[in-house]
Coordinates of C-alpha atoms in Angstrom, one line a residue:
X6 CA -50.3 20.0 34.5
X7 CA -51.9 23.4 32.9
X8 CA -55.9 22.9 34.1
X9 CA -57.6 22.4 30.0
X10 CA -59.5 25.4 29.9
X11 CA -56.9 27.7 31.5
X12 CA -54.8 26.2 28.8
X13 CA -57.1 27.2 25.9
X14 CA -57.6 30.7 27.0
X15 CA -53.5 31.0 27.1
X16 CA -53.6 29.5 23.6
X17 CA -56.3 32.4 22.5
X18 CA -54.2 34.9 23.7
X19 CA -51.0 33.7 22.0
X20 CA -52.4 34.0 18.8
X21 CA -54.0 37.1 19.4
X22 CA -50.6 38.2 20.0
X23 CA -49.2 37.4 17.5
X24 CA -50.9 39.0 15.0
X25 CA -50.6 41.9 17.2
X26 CA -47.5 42.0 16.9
X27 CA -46.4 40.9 13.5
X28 CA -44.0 38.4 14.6
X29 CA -43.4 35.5 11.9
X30 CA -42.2 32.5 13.2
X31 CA -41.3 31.0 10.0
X32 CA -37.9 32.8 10.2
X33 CA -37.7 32.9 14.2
X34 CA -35.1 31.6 16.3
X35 CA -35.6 29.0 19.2
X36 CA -34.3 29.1 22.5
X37 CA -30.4 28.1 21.6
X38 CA -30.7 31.5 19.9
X39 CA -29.4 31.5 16.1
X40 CA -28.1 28.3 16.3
X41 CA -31.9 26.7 16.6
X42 CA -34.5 26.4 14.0
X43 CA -38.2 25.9 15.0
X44 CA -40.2 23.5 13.1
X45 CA -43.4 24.7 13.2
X46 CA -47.4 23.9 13.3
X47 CA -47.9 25.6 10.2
X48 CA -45.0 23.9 8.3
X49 CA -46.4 20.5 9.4
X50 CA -50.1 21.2 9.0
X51 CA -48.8 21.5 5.1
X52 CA -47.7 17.4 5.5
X53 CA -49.5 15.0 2.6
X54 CA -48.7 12.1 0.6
X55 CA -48.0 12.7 -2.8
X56 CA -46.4 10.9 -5.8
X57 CA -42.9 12.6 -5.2
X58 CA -43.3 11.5 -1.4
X59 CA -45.0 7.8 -1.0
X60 CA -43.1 4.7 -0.7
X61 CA -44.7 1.8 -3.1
X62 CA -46.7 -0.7 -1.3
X63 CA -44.4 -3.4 0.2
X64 CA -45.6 -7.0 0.8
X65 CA -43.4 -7.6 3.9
X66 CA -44.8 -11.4 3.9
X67 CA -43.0 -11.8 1.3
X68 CA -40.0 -10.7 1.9
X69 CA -36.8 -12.7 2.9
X70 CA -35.1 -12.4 6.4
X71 CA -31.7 -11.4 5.9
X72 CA -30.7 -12.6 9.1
X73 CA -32.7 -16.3 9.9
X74 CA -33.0 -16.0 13.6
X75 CA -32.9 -12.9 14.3
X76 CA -35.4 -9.6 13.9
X77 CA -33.4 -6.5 12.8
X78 CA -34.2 -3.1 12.6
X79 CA -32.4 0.5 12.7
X80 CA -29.8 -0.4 10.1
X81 CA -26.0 1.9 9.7
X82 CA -23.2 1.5 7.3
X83 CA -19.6 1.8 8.0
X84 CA -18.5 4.8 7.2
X85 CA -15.0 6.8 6.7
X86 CA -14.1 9.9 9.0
X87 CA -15.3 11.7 5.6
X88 CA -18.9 10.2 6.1
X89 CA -18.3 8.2 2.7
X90 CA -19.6 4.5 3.2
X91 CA -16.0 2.6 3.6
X92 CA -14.3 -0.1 1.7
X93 CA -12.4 -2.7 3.5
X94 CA -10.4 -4.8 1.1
X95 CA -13.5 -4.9 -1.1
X96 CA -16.3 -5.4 2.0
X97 CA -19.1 -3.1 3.0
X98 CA -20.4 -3.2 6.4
X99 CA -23.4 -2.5 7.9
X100 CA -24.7 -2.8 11.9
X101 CA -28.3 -3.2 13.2
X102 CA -30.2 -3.8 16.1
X103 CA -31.1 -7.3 16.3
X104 CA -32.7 -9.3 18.8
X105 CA -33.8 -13.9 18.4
X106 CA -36.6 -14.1 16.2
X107 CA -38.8 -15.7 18.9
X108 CA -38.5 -12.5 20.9
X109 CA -42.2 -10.9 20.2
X110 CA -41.5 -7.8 17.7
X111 CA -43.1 -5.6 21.1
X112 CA -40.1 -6.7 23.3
X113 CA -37.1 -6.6 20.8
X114 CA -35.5 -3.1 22.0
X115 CA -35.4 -4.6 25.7
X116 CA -32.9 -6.8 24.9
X117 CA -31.6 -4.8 21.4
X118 CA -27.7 -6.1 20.7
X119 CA -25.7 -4.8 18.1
X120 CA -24.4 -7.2 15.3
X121 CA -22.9 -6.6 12.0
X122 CA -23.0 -7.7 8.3
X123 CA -20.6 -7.9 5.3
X124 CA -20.4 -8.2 1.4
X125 CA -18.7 -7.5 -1.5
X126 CA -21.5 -6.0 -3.7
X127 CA -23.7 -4.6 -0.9
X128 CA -26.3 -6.9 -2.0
X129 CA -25.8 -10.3 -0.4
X130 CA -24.9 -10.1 3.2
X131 CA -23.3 -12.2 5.6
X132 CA -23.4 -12.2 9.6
X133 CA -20.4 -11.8 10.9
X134 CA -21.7 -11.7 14.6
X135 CA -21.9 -9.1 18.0
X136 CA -20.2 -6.1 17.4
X137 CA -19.2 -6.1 21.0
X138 CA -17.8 -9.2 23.2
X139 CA -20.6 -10.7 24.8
X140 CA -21.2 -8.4 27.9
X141 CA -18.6 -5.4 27.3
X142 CA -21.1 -2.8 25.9
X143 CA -22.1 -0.5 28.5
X144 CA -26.3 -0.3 29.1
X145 CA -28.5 -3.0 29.8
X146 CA -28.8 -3.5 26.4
X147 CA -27.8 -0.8 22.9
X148 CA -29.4 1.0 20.7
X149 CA -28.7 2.9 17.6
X150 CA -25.7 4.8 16.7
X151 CA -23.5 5.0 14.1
X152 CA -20.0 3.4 13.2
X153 CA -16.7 5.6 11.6
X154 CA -13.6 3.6 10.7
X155 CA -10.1 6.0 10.6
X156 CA -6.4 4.4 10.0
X157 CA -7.4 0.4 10.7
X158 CA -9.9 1.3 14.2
X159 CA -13.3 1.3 13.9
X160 CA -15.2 4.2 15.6
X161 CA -18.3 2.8 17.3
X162 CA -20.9 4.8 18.9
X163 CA -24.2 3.6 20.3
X164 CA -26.8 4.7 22.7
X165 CA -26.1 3.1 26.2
X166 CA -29.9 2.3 27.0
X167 CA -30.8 1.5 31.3
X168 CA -27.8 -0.1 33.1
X169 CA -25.4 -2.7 33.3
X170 CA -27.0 -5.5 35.5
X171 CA -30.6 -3.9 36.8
X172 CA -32.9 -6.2 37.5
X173 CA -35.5 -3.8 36.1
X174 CA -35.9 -2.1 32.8
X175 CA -34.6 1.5 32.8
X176 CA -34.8 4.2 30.3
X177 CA -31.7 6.1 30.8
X178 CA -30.1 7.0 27.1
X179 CA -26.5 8.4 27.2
X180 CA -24.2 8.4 24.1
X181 CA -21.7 6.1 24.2
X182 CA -18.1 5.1 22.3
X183 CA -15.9 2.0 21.8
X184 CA -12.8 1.7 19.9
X185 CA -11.1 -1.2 18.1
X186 CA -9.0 -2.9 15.7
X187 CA -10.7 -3.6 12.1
X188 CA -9.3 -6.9 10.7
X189 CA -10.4 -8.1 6.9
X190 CA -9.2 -11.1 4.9
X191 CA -10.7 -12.9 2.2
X192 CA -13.1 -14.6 4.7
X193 CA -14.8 -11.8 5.7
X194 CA -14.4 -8.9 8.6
X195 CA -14.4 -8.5 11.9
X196 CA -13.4 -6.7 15.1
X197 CA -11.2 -6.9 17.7
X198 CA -8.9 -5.7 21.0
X199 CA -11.9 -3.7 22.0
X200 CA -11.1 -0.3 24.2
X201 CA -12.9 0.7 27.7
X202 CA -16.5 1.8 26.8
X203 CA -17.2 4.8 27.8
X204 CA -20.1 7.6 28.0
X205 CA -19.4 10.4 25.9
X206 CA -22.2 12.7 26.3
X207 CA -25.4 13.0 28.4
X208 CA -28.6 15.2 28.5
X209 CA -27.8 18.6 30.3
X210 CA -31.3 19.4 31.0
X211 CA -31.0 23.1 29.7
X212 CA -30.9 22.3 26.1
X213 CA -31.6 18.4 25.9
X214 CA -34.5 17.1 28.5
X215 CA -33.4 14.7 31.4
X216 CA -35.2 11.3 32.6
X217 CA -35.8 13.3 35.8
X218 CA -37.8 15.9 34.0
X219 CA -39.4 14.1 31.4
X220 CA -41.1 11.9 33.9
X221 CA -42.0 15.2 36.2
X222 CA -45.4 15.5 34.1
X223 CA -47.7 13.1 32.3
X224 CA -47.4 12.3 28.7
X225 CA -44.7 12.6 26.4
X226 CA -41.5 11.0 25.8
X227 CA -37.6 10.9 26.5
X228 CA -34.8 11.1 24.1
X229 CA -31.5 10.7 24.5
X230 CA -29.8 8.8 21.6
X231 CA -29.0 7.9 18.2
X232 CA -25.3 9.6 17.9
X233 CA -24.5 10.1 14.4
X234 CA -21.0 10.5 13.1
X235 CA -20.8 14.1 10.8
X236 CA -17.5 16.1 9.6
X237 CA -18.0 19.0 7.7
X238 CA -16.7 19.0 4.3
X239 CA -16.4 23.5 4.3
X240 CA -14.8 23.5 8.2
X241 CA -13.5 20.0 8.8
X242 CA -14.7 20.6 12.2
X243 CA -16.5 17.1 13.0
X244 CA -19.4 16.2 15.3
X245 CA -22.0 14.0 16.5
X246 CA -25.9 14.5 15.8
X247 CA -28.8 12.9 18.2
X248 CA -32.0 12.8 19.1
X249 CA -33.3 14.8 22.0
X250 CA -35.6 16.3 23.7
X251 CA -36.2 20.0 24.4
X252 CA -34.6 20.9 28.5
X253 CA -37.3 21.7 31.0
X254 CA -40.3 19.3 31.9
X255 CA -43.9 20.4 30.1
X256 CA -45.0 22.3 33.6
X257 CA -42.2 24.8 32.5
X258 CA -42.8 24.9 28.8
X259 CA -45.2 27.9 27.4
X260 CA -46.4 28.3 23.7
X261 CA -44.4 30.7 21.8
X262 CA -45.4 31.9 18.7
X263 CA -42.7 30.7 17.0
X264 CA -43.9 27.6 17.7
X265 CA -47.2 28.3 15.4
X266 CA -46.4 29.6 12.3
X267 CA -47.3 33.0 10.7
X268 CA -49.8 35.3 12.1
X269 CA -52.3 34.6 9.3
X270 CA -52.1 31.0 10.5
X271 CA -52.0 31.4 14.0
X272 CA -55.3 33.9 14.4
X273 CA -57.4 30.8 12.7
X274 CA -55.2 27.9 14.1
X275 CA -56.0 26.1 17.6
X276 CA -53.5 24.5 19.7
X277 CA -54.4 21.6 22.1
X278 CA -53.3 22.0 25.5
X279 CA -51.9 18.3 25.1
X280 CA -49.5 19.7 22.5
X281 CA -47.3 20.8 25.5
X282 CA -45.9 16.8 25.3
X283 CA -44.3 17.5 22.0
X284 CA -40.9 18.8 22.2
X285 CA -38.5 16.7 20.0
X286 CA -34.9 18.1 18.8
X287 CA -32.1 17.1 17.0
X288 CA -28.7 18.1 19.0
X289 CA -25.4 18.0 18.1
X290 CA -21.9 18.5 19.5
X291 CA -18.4 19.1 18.5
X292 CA -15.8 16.6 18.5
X293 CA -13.0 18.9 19.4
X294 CA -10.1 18.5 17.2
X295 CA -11.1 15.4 16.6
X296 CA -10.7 14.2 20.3
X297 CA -13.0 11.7 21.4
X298 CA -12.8 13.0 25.0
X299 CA -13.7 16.7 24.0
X300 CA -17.1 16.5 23.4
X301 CA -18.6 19.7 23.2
X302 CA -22.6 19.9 23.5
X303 CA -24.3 22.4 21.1
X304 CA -27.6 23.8 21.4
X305 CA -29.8 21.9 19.0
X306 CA -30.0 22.4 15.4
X307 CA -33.7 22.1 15.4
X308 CA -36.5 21.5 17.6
X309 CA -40.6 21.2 17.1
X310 CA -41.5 22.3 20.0
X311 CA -45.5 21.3 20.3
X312 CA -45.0 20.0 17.0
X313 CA -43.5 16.4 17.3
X314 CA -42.2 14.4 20.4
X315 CA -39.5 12.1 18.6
X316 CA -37.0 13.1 15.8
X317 CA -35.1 9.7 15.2
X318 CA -31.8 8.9 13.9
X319 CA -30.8 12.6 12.3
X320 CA -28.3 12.6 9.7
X321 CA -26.6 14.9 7.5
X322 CA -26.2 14.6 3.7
X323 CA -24.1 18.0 1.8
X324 CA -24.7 18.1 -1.4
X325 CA -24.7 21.2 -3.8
X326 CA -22.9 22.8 -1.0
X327 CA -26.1 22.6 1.3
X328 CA -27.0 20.8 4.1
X329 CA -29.5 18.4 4.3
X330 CA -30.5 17.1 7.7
X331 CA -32.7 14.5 7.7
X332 CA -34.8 12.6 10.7
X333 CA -37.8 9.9 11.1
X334 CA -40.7 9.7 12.7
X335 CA -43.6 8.2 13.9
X336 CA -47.8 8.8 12.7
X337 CA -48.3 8.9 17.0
X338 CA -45.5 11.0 17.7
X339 CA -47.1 14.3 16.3
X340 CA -48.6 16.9 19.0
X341 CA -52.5 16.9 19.7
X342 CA -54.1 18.9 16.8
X343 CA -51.6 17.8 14.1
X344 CA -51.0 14.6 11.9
X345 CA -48.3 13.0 9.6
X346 CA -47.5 10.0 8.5
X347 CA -44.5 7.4 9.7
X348 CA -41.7 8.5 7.5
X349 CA -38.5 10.1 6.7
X350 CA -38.6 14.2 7.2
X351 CA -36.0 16.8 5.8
X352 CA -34.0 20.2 6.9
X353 CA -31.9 22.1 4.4
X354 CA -29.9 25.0 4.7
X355 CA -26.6 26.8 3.4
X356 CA -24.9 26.1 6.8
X357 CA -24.4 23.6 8.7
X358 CA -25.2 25.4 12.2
X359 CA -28.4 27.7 11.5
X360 CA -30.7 28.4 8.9
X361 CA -32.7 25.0 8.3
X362 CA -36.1 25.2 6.4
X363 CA -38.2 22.3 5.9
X364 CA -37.7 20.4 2.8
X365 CA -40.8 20.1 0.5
X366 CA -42.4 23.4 2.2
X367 CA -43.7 20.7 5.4
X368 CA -40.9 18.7 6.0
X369 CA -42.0 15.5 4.7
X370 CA -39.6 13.4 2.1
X371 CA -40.9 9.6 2.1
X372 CA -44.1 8.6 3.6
X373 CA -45.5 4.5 3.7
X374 CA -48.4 4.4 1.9
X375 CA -52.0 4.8 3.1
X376 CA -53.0 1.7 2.8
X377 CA -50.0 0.6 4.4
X378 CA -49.0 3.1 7.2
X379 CA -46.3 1.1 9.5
X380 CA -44.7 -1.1 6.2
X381 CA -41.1 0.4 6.8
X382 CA -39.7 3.1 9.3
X383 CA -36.2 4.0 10.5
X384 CA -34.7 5.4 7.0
X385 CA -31.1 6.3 6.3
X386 CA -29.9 8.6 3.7
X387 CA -26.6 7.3 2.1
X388 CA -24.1 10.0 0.7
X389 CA -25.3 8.9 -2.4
X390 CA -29.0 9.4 -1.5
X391 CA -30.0 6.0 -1.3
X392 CA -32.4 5.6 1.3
X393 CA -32.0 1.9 3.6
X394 CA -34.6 1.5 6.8
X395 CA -36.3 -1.6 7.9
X396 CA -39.4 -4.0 7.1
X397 CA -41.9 -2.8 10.2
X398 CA -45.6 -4.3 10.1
X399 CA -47.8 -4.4 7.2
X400 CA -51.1 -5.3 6.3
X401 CA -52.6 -4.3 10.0
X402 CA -55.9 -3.1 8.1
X403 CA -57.1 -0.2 10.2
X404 CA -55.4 -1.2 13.3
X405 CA -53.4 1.2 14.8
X406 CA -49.8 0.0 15.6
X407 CA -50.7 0.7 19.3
X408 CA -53.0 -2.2 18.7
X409 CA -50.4 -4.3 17.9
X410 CA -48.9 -5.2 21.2
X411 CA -52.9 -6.7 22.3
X412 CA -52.4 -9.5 19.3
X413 CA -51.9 -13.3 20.0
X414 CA -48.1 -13.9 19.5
X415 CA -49.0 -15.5 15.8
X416 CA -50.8 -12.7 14.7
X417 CA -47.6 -10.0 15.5
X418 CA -44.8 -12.4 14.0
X419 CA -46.9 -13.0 10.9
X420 CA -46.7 -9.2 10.6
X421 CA -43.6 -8.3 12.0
X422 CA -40.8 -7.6 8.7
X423 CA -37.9 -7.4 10.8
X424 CA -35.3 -7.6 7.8
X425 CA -34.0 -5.0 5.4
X426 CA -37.0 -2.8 3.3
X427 CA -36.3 -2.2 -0.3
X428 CA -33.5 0.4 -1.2
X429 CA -35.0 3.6 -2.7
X430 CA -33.6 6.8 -4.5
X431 CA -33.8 10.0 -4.0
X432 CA -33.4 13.3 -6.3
X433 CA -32.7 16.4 -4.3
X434 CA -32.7 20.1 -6.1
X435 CA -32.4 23.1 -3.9
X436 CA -35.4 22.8 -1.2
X437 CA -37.5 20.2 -3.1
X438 CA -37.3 15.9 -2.9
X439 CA -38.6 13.3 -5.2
X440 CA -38.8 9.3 -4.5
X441 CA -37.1 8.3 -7.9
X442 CA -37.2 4.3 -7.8
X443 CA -37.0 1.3 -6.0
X444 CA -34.2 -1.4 -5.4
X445 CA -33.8 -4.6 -3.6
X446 CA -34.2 -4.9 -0.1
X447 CA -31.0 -3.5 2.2
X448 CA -28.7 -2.6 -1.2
X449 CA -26.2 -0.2 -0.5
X450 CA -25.5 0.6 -3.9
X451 CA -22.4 2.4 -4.7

């Protein structure tokens, strides 16, 4: 760790450097060259909730579990190898994390399990089960991923979280695959004569951070997850997206000014020397003529570098021949100095690879309210730019959600959601968002 005050003085003389020198970080590249996109400190110092941006309030006491019996969360549809949300005889499916209901809502992703849901109009949904036989998915337990469906197999890829059998909880995230037989009647859907598991990708530690050097300095997190299933409508190359973490461990990391923002902006702007924690990405790799066992990694696509520590669940929506890559994140993920809300944050460019500006000038698209700050998280962008996430905790007053965890048992189920959030629309033209209404909780609309 950088002593504070040695720290600052580095700090001082970055950004007397930069307006030295004229550089402008709003169009510089990252370290995987042209490839990466910096989100910067400027860009998100520009972050507030507007009209266009904030979710209505949500009561989430009153809203219905869609699963009695279990909590669910991060929420995926079943998609086609076009990234179109599939058909099967007339059902939609969807896949979430889910864990008992009498698990407390703190403990739920230590035992997180994969289970799916059908229905015919994408409004009234039906468990059909584990996604997995009982004890086949690799991991001590899975997290999100993503689920593509090509000539009567279903695709699955989850994050492989700690290992099979350990006696205690590990952190480990590699990106994981399964392959297997989709069968649909009238009755419903489900899967069957499941392949080997097997790990597709893991963190090289020059691009994407390792356990082993995340945990060589204090503070900060490790990412290694959420695969996301993407073929590119102009190249028909296909890929996965995930959440990462910048290669290196914090010691190693030095503020650039390309991590700031303009010159103007960085002679008047501080940065923390706790900033150094924040170094979230969002990677992708190449599926290499569409086989599943050439993976190739990419450097990432962007990364916020003292900015923000955790860009969840990035996904990719084309439309008007641009790309729009979208991620979530949390209000305590944000480097020291900087603030933003839980919500759903935006990237477009021309190209898929390169180029990527923050949407709405700061990067924020939909934001909980103020006076609800944790009602829903985890948001998915349809194709048709519906948005699906999940109920979180509401009504917590001015607790922060780190609080949470200290409440009696009573307390956090009575403001745990742990069901579907309402459905919501987005408009999208050119570089600019707009929340355009509300639906009913976990509608995939067509």
């Amino acid at each position: 760790m950088i002593h504070k005050n040695k720290k600052a003085l580095t700090a001082l003389a970055l950004a007397t450097s930069v307006v030295a020198s004229g550089v402008t970080a709003l169009s510089a590249y990252a370290e995987g060259g042209e490839q990466t996109v910096n989100w910067t400190r400027e860009q998100a110092s520009q972050i507030e909730l507007n009209q266009d941006n904030t979710l209505p309030y949500t009561d989430i006491s009153k809203l219905e579990k869609l699963a009695p019996g279990y909590h669910m969360w991060d929420t995926w549809a079943l998609t086609d190898r076009d990234g179109n949300v599939a058909s099967i005889k007339g059902w939609k499916v969807i896949f979430a994390l889910t864990a008992p209901s009498d698990v407390l809502p703190g403990k739920v992703h230590d035992i997180a399990t994969i289970r799916y849901f059908y229905s015919k109009n994408g409004k009234d949904w039906t468990l059909g089960g584990e996604l997995f036989p009982s004890g086949s998915a690799l991991g001590s337990r899975q997290w999100a991923g993503s689920a593509m469906m090509d000539n009567g197999k279903i695709h699955a890829f989850y994050t492989a979280t700690g290992h099979k059998g350990e006696e205690r909880l590990t952190y480990e995230q590699r990106l994981a695959m399964a392959t297997g037989d989709i069968v649909a009647d009238n009755s419903g859907v489900r899967f069957e004569n499941w392949g080997d598991h097997r790990i597709i990708l893991e963190p090289d530690g020059k691009h994407y951070q390792t356990k082993e050097q995340a945990q060589q300095g204090e503070g900060g997190g490790y990412a290694f997850r959420d695969p996301m299933w993407f073929k590119d409508p102009q190249t028909k190359k296909e890929y996965l997206l995930f959440e990462g973490n910048s290669g290196g461990s914090a010691a190693d990391r030095k503020l650039k000014p390309e991590y700031v923002g303009s010159p103007e902006f960085a002679g008047q702007h501080n940065v923390p020397p706790g900033a150094v924690h924040a170094n979230g990405n969002i990677g992708i790799a190449e599926v290499e003529g569409g086989d599943f066992s050439k993976i190739k990694m990419l450097p990432p696509l962007v990364e916020a570098n003292y900015v923000n520590e955790e860009l969840e669940r990035p996904h990719i929506v084309v439309k008007d021949k641009k790309y729009y890559l979208f991620t979530d994140s949390h209000i305590n993920k944000y480097a020291d100095g900087l603030t933003g809300p839980d919500g759903l944050y935006g990237f477009v460019s021309d190209k898929l690879i390169g180029g990527y500006k923050p949407l709405n000038g700061s990067g924020l698209v939909l934001a909980n309210p103020a006076d609800n700050p944790y009602q829903a998280y985890s948001w998915l962008v349809l194709p048709n730019l519906n948005v699906v996430g999940f109920a979180h905790f509401g009504d917590l007053g001015n607790m922060s959600i780190g609080d949470v965890g200290n409440q009696t048992p009573e307390f956090q189920f009575s403001h745990f959601g742990g069901t579907l959030a309402p459905t919501v629309k987005l408009s999208i033209k050119d570089d600019r968002t707009k929340l355009e209404q509300e639906y009913e909780p976990g509608w995939i609309k067509q």
